[in-house]
Short mmCIF file of C-alpha atoms in Angstrom, two decimals:
data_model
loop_
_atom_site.label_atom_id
_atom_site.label_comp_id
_atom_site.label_asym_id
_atom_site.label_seq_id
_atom_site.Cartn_x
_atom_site.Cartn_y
_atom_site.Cartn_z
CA UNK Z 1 -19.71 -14.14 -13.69
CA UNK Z 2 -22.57 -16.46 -14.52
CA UNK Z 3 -21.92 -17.99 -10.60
CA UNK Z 4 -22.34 -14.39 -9.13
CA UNK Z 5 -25.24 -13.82 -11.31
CA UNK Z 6 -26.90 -17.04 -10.03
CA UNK Z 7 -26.15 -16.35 -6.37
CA UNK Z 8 -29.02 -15.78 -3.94
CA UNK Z 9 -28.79 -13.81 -0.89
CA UNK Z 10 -29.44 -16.69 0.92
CA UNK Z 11 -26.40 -17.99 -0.87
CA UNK Z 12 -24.44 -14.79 0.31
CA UNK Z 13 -25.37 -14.56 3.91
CA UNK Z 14 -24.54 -18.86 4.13
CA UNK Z 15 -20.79 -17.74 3.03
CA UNK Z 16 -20.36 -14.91 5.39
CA UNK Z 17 -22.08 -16.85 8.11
CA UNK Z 18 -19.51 -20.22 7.38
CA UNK Z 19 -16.13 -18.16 6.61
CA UNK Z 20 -17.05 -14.76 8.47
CA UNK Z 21 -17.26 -16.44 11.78
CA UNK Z 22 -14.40 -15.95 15.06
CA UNK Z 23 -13.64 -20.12 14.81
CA UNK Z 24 -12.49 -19.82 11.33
CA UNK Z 25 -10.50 -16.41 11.87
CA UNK Z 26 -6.66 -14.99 13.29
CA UNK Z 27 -7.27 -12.44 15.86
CA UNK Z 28 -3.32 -11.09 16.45
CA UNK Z 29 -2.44 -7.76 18.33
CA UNK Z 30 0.72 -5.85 17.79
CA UNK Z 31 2.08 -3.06 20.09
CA UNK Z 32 2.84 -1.69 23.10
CA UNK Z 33 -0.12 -2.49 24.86
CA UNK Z 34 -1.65 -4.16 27.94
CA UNK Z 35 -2.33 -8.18 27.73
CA UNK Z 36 -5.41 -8.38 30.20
CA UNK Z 37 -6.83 -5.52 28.89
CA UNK Z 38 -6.19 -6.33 25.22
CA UNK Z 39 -8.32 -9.68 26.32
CA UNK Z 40 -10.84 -7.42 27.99
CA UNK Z 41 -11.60 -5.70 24.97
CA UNK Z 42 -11.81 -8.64 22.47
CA UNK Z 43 -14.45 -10.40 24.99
CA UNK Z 44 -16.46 -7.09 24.87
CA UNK Z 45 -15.98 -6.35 21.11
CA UNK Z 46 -16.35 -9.87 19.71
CA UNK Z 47 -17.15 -12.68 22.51
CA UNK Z 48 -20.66 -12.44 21.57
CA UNK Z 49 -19.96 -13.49 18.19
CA UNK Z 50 -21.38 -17.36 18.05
CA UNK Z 51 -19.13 -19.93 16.07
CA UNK Z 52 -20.44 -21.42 13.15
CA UNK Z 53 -19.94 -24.91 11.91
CA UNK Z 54 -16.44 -24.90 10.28
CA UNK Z 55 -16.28 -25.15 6.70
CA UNK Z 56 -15.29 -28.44 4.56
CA UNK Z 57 -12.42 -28.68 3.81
CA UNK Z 58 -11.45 -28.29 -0.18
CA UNK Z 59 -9.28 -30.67 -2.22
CA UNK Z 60 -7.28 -28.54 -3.79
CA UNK Z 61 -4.83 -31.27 -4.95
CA UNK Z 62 -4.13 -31.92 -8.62
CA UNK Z 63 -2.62 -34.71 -10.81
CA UNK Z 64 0.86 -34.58 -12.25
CA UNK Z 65 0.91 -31.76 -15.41
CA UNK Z 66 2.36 -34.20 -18.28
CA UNK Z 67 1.57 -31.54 -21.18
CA UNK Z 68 1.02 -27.78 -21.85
CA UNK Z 69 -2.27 -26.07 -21.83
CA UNK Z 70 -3.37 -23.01 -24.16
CA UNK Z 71 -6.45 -20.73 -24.34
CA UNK Z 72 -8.00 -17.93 -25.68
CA UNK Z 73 -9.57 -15.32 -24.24
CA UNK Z 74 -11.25 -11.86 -25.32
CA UNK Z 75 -11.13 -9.62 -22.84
CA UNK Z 76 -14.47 -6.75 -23.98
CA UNK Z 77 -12.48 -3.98 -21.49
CA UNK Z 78 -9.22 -4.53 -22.55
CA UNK Z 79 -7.60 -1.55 -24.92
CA UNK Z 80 -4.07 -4.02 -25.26
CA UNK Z 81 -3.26 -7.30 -25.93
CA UNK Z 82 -1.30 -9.85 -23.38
CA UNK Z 83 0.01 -13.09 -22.40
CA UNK Z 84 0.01 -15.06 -19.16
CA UNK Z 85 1.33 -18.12 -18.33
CA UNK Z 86 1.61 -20.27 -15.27
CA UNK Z 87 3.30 -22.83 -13.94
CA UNK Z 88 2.21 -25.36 -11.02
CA UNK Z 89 4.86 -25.47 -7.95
CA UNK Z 90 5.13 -27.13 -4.47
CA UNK Z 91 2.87 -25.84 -1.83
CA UNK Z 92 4.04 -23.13 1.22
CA UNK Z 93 7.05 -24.45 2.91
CA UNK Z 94 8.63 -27.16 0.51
CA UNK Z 95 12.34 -26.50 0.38
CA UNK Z 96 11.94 -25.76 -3.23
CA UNK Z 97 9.82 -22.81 -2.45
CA UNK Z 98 12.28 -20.29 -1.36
CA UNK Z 99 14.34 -20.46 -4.37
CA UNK Z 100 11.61 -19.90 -6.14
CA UNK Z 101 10.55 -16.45 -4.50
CA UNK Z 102 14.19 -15.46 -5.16
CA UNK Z 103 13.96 -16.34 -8.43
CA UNK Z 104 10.62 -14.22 -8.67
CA UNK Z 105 12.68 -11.28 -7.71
CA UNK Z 106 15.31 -12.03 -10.04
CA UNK Z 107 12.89 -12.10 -12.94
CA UNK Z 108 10.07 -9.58 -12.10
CA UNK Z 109 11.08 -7.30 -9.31
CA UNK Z 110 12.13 -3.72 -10.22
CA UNK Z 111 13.65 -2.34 -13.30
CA UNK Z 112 17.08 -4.46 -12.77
CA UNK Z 113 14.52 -7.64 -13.23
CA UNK Z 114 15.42 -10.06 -16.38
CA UNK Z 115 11.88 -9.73 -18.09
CA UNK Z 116 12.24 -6.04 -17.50
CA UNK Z 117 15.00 -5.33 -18.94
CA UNK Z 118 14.95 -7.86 -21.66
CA UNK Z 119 10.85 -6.70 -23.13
CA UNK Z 120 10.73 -3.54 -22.23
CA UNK Z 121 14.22 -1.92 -22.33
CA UNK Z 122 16.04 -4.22 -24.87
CA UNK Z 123 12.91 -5.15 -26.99
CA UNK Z 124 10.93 -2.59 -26.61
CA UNK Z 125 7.77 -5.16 -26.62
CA UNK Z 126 6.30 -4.66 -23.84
CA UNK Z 127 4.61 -1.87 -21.78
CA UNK Z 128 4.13 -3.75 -18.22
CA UNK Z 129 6.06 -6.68 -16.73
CA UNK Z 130 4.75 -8.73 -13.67
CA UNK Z 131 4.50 -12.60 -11.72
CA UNK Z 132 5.86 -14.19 -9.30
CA UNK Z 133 5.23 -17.22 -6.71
CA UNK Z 134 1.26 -17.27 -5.65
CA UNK Z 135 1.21 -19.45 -2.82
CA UNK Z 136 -1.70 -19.78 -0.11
CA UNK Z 137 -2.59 -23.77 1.33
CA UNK Z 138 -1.80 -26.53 -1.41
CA UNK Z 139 -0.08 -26.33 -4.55
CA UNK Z 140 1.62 -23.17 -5.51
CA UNK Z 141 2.10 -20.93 -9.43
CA UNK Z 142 5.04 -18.86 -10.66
CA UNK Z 143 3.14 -16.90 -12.72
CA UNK Z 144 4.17 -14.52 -15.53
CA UNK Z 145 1.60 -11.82 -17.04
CA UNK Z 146 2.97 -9.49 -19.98
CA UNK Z 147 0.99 -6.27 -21.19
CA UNK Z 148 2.47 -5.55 -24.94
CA UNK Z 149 1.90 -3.10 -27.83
CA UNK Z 150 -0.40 -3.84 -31.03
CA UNK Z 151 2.03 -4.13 -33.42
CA UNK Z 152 3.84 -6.82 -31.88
CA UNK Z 153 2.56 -10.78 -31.45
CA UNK Z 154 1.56 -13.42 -28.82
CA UNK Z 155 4.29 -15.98 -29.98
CA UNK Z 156 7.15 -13.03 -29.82
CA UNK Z 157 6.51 -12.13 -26.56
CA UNK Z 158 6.05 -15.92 -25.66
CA UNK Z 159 9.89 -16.41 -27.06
CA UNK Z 160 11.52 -14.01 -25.49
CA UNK Z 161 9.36 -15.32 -21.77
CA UNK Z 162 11.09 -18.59 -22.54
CA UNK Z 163 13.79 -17.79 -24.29
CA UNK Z 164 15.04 -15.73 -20.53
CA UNK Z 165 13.45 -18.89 -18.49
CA UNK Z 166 15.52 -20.97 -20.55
CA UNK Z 167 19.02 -18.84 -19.84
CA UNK Z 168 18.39 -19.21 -16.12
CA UNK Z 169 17.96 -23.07 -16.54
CA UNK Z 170 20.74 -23.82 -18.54
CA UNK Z 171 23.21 -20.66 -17.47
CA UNK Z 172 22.18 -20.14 -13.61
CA UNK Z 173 21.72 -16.70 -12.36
CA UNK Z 174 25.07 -15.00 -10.96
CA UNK Z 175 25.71 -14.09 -7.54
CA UNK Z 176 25.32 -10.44 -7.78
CA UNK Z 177 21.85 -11.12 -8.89
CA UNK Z 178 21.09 -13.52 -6.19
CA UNK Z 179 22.53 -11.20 -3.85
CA UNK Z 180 20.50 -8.54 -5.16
CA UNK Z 181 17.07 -10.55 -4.86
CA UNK Z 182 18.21 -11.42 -1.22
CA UNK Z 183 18.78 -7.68 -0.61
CA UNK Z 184 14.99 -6.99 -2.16
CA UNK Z 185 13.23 -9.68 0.36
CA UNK Z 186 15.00 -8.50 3.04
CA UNK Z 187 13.92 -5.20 2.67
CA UNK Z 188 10.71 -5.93 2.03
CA UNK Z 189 10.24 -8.16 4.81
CA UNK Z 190 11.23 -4.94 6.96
CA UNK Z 191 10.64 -1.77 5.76
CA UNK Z 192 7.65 -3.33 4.04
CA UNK Z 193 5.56 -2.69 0.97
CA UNK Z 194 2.91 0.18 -0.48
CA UNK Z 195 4.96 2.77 1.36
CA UNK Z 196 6.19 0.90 4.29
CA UNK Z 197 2.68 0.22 5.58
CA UNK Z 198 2.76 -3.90 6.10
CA UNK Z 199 6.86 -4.20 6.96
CA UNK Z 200 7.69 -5.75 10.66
CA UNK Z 201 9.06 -1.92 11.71
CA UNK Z 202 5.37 -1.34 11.98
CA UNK Z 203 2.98 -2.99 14.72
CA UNK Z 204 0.40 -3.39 11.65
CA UNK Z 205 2.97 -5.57 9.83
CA UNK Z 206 4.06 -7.46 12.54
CA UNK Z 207 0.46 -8.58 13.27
CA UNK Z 208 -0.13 -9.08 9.32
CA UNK Z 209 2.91 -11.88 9.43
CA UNK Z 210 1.65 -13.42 13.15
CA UNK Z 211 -1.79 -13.80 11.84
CA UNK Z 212 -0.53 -15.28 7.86
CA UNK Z 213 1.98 -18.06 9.42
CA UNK Z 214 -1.08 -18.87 12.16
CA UNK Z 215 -3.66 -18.89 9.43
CA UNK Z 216 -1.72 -20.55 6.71
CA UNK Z 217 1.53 -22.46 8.60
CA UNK Z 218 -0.20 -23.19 12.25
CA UNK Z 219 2.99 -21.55 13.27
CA UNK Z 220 3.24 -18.00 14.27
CA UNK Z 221 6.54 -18.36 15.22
CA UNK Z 222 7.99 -18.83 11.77
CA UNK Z 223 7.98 -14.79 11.82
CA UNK Z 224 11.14 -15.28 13.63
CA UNK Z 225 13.04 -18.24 11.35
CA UNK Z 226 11.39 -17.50 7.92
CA UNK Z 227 13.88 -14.69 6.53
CA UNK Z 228 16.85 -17.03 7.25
CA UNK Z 229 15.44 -19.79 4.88
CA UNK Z 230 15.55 -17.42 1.93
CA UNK Z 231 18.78 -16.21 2.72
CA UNK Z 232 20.21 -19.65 2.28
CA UNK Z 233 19.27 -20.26 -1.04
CA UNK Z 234 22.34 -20.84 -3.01
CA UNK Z 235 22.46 -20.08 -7.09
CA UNK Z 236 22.51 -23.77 -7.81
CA UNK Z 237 18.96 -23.98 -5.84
CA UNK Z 238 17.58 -21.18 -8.35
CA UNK Z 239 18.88 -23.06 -11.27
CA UNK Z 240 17.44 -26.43 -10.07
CA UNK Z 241 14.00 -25.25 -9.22
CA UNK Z 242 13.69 -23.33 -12.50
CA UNK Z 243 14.44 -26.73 -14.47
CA UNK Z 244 12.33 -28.71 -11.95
CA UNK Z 245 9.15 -26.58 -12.27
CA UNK Z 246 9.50 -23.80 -15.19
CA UNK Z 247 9.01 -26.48 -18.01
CA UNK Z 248 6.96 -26.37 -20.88
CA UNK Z 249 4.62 -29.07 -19.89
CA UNK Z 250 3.97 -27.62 -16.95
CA UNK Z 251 3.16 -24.68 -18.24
CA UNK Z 252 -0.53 -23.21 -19.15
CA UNK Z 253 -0.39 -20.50 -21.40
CA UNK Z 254 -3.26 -17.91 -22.70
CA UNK Z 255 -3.55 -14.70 -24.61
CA UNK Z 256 -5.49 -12.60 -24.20
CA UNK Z 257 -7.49 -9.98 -26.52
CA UNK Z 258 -8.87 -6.82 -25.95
CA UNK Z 259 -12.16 -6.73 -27.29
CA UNK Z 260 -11.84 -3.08 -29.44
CA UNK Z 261 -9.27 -4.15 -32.19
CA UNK Z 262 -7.93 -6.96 -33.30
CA UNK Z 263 -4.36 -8.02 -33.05
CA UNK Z 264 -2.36 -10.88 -35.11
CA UNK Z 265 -1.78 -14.18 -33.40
#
């Protein structure tokens, strides 16, 4: 907050001049639609737009994580306590990274997931369960994020995180569940998410993926091979990647408060 705070609007209208301008955007059209006069209308609607000098690049690159990190934080509009933890992963397209979406799925997505079932339903810990891969240019997180109730504490909910991490390293996951989690991205990757809006049945979400693998890959052809890398991923890939990546020191950890009560660490 205290950078927001500081900012200028000269600060504000540099930004949306550097990153708001047509060289440093993805223009993609989806539809049954004319190509000439498609191009007709973007030279009307947006030729006139000047480029800008493109932004530096960042160094996003960090060095090797040899030990675990842990913070603190109170969080003044929070009514419930929680945890989150990341880990660092390979960047966009490593091999390793499509086991690791499946394993997302396997651990966080729907009521079937592990963490799911084992906080909320079996434990009866926790009142929310999400994470997952975050991946954009450079180095990736598998992120975990767990809302719990008062009367329970940090290093509990921490165990039973690891304790299910740790199952999935030393056990693998079985093939129904990998099936399963190849069944979710599939579906996904079609009928879409948010109530079908961004899936490739829809024009919108075929221009969504077209512009993402030309802004992020360079590649906006990858809309046509990308589904097939996921659905290669074998149950001895999900096992490797989560001892590979999911380790304690390579993990930062932090709790969070709410700011109205106070709850036992």
């Amino acid at each position: 907050m205290e950078d927001l705070d500081a900012a200028t609007l000269e600060d504000v209208q540099r930004f949306f001049r550097t990153y708001y301008a047509p060289n440093n955007a993805v223009l993609a059209i989806a539809g049954d639609f004319d190509s000439e006069q498609a191009l007709d209308w973007v030279r009307k609607h947006f030729g006139d737009i000047p480029p800008q000098e493109p932004p530096q690049p960042v160094d996003v690159s960090e060095p090797e994580r040899t030990s675990e990190k842990r913070a603190t934080y109170t969080d003044k509009l929070a009514n419930l306590p929680a945890i989150a933890m990341a880990w660092k992963v390979p960047p966009r397209h490593s091999p390793e990274r499509y086991a690791l979406a499946l394993l997302d799925r396997i651990l966080f997505s729907g009521e079937s997931a592990r963490l799911y079932q084992r906080l909320v339903k079996r434990e009866k810990s926790a009142l929310g369960v999400s994470g997952g891969l975050e991946d954009r240019r450079g180095p990736g997180l598998f992120t975990t994020f767990v809302v719990f109730k008062p009367d329970r504490h940090f290093q509990q909910i921490e165990h039973s995180v690891t304790a299910e991490i740790e199952e999935v390293q030393q056990k693998g996951v079985t093939p129904r569940e990998l099936q399963r989690a190849k069944n979710q991205l599939r579906a996904e990757r079609y009928r879409g998410v948010w109530g079908g809006l961004y899936g490739l049945q829809t024009p919108l979400g075929r221009a969504m993926e077209l512009a993402y693998h030309t802004l992020f890959d360079g590649d906006p052809a990858l809309i046509n091979t990308e589904l097939q890398r996921y659905l290669e991923v074998t149950s001895e890939e999900v096992q490797e990647v989560a001892q590979r990546f999911l380790r304690r020191n390579n993990c930062t950890v932090l709790h969070i408060l709410p700011g109205a009560t106070g709850v036992e660490q």
